[in-house]
One Martini backbone bead per residue (centre of mass of N, CA, C, O) as a GRO file, in nm:
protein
  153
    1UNK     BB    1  11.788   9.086   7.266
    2UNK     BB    2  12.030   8.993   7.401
    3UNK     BB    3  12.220   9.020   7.169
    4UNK     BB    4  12.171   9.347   7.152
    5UNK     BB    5  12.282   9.326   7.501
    6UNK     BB    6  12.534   9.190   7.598
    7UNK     BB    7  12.729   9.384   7.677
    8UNK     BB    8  12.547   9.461   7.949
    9UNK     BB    9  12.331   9.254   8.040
   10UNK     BB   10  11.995   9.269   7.977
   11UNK     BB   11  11.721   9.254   8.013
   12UNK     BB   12  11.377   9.268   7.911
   13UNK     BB   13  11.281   9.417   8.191
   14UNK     BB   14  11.499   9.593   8.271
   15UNK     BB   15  11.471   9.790   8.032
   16UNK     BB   16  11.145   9.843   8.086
   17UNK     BB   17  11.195   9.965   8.365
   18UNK     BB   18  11.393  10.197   8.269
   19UNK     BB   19  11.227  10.311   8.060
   20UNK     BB   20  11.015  10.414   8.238
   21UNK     BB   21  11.112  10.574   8.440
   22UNK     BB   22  11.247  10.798   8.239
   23UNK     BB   23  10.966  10.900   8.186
   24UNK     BB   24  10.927  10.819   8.498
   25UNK     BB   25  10.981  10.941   8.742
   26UNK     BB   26  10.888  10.873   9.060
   27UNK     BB   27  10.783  10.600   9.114
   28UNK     BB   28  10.632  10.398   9.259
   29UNK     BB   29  10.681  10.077   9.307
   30UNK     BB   30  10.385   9.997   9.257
   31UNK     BB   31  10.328  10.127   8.999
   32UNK     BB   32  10.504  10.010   8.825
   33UNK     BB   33  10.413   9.745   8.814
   34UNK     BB   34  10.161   9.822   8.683
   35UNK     BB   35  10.305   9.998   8.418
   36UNK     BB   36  10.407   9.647   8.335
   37UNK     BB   37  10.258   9.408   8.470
   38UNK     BB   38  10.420   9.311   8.757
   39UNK     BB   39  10.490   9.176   9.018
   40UNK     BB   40  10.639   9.347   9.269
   41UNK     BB   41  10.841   9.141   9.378
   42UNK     BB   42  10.986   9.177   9.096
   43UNK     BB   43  11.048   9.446   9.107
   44UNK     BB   44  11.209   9.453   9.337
   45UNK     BB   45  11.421   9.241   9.211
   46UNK     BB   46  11.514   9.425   8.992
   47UNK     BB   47  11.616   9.673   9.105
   48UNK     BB   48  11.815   9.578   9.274
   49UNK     BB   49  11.982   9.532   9.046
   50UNK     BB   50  12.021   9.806   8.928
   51UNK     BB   51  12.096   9.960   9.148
   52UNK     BB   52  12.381   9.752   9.201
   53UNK     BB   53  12.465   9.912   8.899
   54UNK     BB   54  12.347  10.267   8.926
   55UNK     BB   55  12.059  10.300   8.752
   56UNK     BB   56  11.899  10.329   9.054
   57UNK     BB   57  11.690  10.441   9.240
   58UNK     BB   58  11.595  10.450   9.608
   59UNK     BB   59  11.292  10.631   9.805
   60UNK     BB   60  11.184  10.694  10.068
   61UNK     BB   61  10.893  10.791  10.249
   62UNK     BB   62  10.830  11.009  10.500
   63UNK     BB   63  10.531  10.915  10.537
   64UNK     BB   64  10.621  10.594  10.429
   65UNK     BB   65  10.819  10.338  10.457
   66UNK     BB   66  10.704  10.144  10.264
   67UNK     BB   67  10.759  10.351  10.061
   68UNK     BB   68  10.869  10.366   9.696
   69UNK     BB   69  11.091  10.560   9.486
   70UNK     BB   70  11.187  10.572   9.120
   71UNK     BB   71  11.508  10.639   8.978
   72UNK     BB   72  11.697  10.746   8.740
   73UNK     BB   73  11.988  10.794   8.695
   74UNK     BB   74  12.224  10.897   8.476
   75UNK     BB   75  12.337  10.633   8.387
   76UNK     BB   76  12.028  10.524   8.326
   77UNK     BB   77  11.986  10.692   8.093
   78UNK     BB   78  12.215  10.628   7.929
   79UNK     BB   79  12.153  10.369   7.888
   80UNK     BB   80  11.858  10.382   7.736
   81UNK     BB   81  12.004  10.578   7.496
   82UNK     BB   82  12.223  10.360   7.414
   83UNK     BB   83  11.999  10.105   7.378
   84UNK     BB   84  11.759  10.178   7.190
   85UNK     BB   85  11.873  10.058   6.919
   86UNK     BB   86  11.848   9.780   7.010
   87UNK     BB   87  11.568   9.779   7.130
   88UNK     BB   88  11.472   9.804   6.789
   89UNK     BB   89  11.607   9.580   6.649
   90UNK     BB   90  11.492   9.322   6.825
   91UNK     BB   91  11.176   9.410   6.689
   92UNK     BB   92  11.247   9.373   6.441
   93UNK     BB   93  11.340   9.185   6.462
   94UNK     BB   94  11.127   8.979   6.480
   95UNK     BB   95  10.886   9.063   6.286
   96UNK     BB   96  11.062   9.044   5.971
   97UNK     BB   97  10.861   8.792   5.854
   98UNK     BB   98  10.665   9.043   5.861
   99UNK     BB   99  10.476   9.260   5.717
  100UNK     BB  100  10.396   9.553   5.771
  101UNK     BB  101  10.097   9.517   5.805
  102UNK     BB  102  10.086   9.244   5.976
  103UNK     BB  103  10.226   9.397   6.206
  104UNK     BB  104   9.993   9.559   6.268
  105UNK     BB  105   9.780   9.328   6.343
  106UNK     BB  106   9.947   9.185   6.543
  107UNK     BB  107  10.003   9.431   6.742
  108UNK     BB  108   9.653   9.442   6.774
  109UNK     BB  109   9.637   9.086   6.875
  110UNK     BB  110   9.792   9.164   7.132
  111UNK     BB  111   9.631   9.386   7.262
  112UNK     BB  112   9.349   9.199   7.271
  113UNK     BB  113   9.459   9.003   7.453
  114UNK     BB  114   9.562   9.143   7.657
  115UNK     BB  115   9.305   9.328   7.757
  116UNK     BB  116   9.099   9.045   7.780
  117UNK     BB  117   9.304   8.908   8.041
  118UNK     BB  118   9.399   9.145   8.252
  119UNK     BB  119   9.229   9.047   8.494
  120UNK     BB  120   9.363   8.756   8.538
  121UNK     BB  121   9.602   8.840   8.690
  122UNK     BB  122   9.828   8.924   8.905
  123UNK     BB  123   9.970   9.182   8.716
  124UNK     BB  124   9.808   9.418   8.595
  125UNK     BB  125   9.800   9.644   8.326
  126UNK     BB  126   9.784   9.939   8.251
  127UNK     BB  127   9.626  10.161   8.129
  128UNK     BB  128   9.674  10.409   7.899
  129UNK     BB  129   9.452  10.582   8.057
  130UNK     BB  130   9.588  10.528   8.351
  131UNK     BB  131   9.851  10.666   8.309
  132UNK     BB  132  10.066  10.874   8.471
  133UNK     BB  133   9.935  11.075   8.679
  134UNK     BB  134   9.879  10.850   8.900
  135UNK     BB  135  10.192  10.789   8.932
  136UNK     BB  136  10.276  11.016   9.005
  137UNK     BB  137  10.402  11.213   9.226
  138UNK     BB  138  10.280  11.449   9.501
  139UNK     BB  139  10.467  11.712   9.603
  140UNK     BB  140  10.431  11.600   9.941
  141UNK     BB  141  10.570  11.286   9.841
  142UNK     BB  142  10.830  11.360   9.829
  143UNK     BB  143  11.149  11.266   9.833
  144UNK     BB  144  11.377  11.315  10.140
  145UNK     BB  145  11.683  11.155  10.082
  146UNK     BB  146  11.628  10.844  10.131
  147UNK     BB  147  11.724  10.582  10.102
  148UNK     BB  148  11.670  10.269  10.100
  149UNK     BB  149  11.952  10.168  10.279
  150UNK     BB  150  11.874  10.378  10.490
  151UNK     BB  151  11.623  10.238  10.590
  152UNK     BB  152  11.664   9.907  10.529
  153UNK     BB  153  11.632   9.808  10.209
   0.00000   0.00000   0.00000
C-alpha cells in the first residue's frame, strides 16, 4: 500500500477513513470510528492530519459543541478518485499469491474471525447491518458552519 501511495505520502488508515467519508459525508466523527472500527480519540488524530492537507472538513454540531460531523472537501474527494486504482492494486498484490478460489475463502475467514472478536475490541467495527443510516446526520442536525478551528478545536 505505501508503496502504491508514495507519490502522496497517506497511510491505509487515512486512506480508508477518506474514502469512507467519500460514500457517507457529514457523519459524526464518534460514528466514523465505529463506521471502520478504530479508536476515536486515533480518528481525531487521523482527521487532523488530513484536515491540515486540506482532505476533511470538520463542522461543529450547533446543538452540542462536542460533536464534530466530517467531511471531504472537493480536493479530498479527487484524491480518493485519483488513488482508487492505486488502493486496489496494493489489495491485489497482497492477494497474489493466492488463487482466485482461495482469495475468497480468505476473504471469507477474515470476516469471520473480525466478527467473531468484534465485540472484545477497544473499537469494535460497525457491522453491515448497522452501516449507513445509523451514522448520517439528520436534517435537524445539519452542521451550521462553524469549523472545528472556529469553534476552538
Amino acid at each position: 500500500f505505501l508503496e502504491e501511495m508514495a507519490e502522496d505520502n497517506i497511510t491505509p488508515i487515512q486512506y480508508g477513513l477518506l474514502s469512507v467519508l467519500a460514500d457517507l459525508p457529514g457523519l459524526a466523527q464518534m460514528s466514523l470510528a465505529e463506521e471502520i472500527g478504530i479508536d476515536r480519540a486515533n480518528v481525531a488524530d487521523v482527521l487532523t492530519r488530513l484536515e491540515s492537507r486540506g482532505l476533511v472538513i470538520r463542522t461543529v454540531s450547533a446543538e452540542d459543541n462536542r460533536r464534530k460531523f466530517c467531511a471531504p472537501t472537493k480536493q479530498g474527494l479527487a484524491f480518493v478518485r485519483k488513488y482508487h486504482a492505486n488502493m486496489q492494486r496494493a489489495q491485489d498484490n497482497l492477494l497474489r499469491p493466492l488463487k482466485p478460489a482461495e482469495r475468497a475463502d480468505f476473504m471469507r475467514l477474515l470476516r469471520c474471525i473480525v466478527e467473531a472478536g468484534n465485540d472484545l475490541g477497544r473499537a469494535p467495527l460497525r457491522s453491515s447491518a448497522q452501516r449507513g443510516a445509523a451514522a448520517k446526520i439528520k436534517p435537524k442536525e445539519r452542521p451550521r458552519g462553524r469549523s472545528s478551528k472556529q469553534a476552538g478545536g
